Short mmCIF file of C-alpha atoms in Angstrom, two decimals:
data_model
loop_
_atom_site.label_atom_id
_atom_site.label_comp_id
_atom_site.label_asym_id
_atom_site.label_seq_id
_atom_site.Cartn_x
_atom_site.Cartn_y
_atom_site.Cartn_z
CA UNK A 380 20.06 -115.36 -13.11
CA UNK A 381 18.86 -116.49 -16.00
CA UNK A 382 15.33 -116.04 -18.07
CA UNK A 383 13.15 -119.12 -18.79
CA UNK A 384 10.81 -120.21 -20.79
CA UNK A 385 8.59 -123.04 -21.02
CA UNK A 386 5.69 -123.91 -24.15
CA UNK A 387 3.10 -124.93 -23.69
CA UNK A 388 2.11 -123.00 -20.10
CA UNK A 389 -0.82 -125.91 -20.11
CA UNK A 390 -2.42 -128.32 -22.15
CA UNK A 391 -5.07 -130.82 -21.29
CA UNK A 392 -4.77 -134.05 -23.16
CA UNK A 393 -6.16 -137.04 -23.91
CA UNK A 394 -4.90 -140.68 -22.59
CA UNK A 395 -2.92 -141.89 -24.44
CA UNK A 396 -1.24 -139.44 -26.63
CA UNK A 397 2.10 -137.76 -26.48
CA UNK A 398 2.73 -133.97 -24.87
CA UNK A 399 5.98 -132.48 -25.91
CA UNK A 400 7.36 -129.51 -23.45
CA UNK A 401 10.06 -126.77 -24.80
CA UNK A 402 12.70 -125.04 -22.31
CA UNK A 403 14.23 -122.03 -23.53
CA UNK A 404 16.72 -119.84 -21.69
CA UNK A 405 18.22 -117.09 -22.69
CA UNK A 406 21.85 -117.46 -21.92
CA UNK A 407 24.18 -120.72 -22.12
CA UNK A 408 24.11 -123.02 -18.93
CA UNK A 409 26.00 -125.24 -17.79
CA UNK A 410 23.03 -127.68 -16.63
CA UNK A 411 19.49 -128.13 -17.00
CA UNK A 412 17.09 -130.83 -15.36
CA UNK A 413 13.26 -131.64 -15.76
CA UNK A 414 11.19 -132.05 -12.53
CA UNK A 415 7.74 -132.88 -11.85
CA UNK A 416 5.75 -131.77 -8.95
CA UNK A 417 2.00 -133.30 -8.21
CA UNK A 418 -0.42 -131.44 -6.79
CA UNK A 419 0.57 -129.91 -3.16
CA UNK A 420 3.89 -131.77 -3.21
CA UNK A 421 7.33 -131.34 -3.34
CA UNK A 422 9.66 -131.20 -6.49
CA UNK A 423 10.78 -134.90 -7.82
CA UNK A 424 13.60 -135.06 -10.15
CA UNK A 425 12.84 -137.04 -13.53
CA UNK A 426 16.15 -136.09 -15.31
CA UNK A 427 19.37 -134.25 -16.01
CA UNK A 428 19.47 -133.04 -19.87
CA UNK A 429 22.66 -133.69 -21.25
CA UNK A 430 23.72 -131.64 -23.96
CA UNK A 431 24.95 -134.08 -26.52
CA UNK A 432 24.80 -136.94 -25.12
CA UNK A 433 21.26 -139.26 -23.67
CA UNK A 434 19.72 -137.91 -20.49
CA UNK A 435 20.42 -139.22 -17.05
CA UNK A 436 17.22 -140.60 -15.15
CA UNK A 437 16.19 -140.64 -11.85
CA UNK A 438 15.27 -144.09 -10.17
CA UNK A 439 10.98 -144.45 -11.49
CA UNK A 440 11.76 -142.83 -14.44
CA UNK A 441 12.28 -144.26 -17.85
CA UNK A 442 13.36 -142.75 -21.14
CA UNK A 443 10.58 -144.66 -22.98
CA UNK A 444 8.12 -142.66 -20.78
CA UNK A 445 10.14 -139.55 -20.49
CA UNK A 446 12.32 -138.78 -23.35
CA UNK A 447 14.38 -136.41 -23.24
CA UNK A 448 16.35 -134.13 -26.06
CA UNK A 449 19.23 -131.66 -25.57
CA UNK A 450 20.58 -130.16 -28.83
CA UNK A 451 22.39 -127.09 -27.29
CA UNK A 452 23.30 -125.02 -24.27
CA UNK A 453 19.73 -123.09 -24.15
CA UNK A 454 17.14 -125.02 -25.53
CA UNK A 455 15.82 -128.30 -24.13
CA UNK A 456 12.75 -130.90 -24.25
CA UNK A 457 10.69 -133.27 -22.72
CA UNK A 458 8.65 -135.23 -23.91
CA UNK A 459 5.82 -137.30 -22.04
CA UNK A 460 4.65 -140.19 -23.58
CA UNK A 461 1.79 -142.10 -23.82
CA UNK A 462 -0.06 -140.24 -21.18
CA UNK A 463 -2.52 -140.86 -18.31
CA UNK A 464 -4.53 -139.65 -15.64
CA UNK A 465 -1.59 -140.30 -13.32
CA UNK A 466 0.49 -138.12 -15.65
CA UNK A 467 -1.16 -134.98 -14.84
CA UNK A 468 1.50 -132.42 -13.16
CA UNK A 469 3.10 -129.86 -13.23
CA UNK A 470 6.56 -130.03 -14.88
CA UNK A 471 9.85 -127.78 -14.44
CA UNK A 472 11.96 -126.46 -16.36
CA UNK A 473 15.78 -125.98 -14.39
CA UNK A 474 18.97 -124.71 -15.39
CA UNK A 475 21.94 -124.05 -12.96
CA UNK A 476 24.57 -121.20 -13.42
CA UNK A 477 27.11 -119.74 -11.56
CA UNK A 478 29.41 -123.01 -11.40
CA UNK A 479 26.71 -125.35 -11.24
CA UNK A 480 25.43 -124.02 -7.44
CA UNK A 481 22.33 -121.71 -7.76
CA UNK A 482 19.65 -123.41 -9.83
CA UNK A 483 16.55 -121.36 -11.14
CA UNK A 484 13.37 -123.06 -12.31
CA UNK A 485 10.73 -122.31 -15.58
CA UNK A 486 7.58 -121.05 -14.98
CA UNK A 487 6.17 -124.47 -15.51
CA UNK A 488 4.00 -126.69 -17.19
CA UNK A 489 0.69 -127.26 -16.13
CA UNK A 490 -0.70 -130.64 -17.87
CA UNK A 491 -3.92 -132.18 -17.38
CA UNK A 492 -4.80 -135.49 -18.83
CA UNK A 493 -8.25 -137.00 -19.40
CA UNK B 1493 21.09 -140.79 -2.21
CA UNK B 1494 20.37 -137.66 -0.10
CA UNK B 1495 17.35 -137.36 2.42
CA UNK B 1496 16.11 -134.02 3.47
CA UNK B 1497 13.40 -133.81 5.92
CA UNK B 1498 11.31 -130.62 6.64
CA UNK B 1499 9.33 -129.72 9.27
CA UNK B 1500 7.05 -127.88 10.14
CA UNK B 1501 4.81 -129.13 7.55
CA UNK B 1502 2.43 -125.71 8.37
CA UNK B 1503 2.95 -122.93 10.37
CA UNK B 1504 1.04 -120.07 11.02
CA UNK B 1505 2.28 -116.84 12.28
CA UNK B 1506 1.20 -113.49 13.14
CA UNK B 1507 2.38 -110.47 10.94
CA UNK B 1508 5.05 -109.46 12.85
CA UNK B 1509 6.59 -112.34 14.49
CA UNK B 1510 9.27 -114.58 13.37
CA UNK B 1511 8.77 -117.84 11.58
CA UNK B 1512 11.53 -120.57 11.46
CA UNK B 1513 11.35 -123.68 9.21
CA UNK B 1514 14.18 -126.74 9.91
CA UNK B 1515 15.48 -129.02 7.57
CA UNK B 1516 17.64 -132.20 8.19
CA UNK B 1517 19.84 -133.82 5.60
CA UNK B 1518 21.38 -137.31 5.92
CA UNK B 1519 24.45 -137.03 3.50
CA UNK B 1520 27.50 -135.46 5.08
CA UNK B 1521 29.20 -134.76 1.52
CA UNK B 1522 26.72 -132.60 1.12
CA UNK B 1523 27.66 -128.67 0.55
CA UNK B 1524 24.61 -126.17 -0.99
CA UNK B 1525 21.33 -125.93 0.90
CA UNK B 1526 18.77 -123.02 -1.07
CA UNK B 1527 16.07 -122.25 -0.03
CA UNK B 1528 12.83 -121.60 -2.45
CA UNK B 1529 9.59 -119.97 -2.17
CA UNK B 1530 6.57 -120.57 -3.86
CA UNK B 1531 3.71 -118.84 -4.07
CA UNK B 1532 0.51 -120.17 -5.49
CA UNK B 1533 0.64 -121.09 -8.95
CA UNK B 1534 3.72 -119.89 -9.42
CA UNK B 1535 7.50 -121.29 -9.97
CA UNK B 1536 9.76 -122.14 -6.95
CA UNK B 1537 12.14 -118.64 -6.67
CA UNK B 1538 15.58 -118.93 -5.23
CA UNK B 1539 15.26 -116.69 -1.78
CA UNK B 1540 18.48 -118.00 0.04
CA UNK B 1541 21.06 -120.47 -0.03
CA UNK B 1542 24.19 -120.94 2.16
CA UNK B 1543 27.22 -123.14 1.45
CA UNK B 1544 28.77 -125.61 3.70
CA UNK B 1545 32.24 -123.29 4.63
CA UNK B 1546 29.55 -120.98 6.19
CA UNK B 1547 27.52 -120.80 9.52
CA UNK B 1548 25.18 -118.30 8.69
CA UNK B 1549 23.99 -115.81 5.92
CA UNK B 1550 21.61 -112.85 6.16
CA UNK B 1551 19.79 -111.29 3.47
CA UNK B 1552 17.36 -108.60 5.07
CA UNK B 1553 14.82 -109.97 6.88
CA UNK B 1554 15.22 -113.68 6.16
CA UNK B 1555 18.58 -115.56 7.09
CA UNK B 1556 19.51 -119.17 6.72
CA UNK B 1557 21.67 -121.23 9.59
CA UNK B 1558 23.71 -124.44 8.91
CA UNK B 1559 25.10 -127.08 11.80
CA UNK B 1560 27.32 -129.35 9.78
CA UNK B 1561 27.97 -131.24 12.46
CA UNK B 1562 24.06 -132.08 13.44
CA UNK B 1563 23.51 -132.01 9.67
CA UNK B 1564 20.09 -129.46 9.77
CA UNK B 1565 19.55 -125.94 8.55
CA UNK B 1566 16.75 -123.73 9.02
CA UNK B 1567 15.64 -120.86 7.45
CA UNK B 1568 14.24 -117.74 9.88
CA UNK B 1569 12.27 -115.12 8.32
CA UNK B 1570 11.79 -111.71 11.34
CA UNK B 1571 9.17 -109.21 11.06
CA UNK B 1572 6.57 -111.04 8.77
CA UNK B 1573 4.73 -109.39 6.44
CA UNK B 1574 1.52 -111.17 4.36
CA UNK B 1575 3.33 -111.39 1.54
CA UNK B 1576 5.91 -114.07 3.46
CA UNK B 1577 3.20 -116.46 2.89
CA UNK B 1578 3.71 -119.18 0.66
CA UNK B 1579 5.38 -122.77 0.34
CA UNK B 1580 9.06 -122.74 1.17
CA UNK B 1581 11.27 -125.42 0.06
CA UNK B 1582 14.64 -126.37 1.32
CA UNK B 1583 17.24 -128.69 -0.82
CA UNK B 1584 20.68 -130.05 -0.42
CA UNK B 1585 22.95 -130.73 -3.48
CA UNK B 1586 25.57 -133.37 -2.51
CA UNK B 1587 29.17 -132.96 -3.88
CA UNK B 1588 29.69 -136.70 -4.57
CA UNK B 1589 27.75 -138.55 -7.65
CA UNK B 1590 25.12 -136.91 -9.97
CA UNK B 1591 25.31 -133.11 -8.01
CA UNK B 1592 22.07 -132.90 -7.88
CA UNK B 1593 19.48 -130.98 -5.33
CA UNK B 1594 17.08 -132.82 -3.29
CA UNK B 1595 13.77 -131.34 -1.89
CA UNK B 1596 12.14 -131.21 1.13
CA UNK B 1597 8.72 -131.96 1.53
CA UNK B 1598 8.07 -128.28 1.86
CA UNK B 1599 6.07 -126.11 4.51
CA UNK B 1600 3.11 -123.58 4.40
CA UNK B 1601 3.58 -120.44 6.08
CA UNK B 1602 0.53 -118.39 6.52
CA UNK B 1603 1.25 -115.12 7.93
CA UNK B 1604 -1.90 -113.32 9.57
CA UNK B 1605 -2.56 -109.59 9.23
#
């Protein structure tokens, strides 16, 4: 599997200003995605990070709200923008290997917003 | 898009016992189902998965089951140990469109000493 990273760990912000998230892994892969997951409940999908090209969002997702960037095969980020209350979560990092089948998850992003 | 119910949405087990958690999926193209565990404050860890040319798969004490044709899976973990406690996830990655894994809704295990 591979290793991930995510920066910050946390953060707590203030409404209304922008958080940006890094994903670092340590090997090439062939995808990586963004999910959020709110307090007690499941994982939600906001994107797939593209390398190259813009990301593909998931249906209540925007890239005005959520953009994305992909410059290479380790290194992603995601941005959330203009933040509120409602925004606080924690966020994922995931990259899939092996052929695309076993996907492996960051250690997360834990954002609080005021 | 794919729908993957979970149930139970708790369970609570004595250390010892067996646990099994089932998960539905409405998407026949359908062929990966992992399983995940997390444990509190910590990231979702792949523990299982099983692929759809394949009834079963054991790894130790936890195995994973797949009925194509009633479209559910479950995950059983034997001999329990305090440290099986935790939220488990299941998924299902379709093989049509994006390829992408959808969650269930998860389920608490709580395994008493």
């Amino acid at each position: 599997s591979a290793v991930i990273s995510q920066k910050p760990s946390r953060d707590i912000c203030q409404r209304g200003t922008s958080l940006t998230i890094q994903c670092q892994v340590d090997s090439q892969v062939t995808m990586m995605f963004w999910y959020r997951q709110q307090p007690g409940q499941s994982l939600t999908l906001i994107a797939t990070a593209n390398q190259g090209s813009e990301a593909t969002y998931e249906s209540g997702f925007v890239i005005d709200k959520f953009p994305i960037s992909r410059p290479n095969l380790t290194f992603s980020t995601l941005t959330v923008s203009n933040m509120s209350p409602e925004d606080s979560s924690i966020y994922l990092c995931s990259v899939a290997v092996s052929g695309g089948l076993e996907q492996f998850f960051g250690p997360g992003t834990r954002l609080t917003v005021l | 898009g794919e729908n993957v119910e979970q149930h139970p949405s708790t369970l609570s087990v004595q250390e010892g016992d067996s646990a099994v958690i089932k998960c539905t999926y409405s998407d026949s193209a359908s062929n990966y189902f992992p399983w995940y565990k997390q444990e509190l404050g910590k990231r979702p860890q792949l523990i299982i998965d099983i692929r759809s040319n394949v009834g079963e798969k054991k790894d130790q004490r936890i195995a994973v089951t797949l009925n194509k044709t009633a479209k559910h899976f479950s995950l059983h973990i034997t001999e329990t140990q305090p440290e099986d406690s935790a939220v488990y996830f299941c998924a299902a990655r379709t093989a049509t469109g994006a390829n992408n894994l959808f969650f269930g809704t998860g389920t608490r295990l709580t395994v008493i000493p």
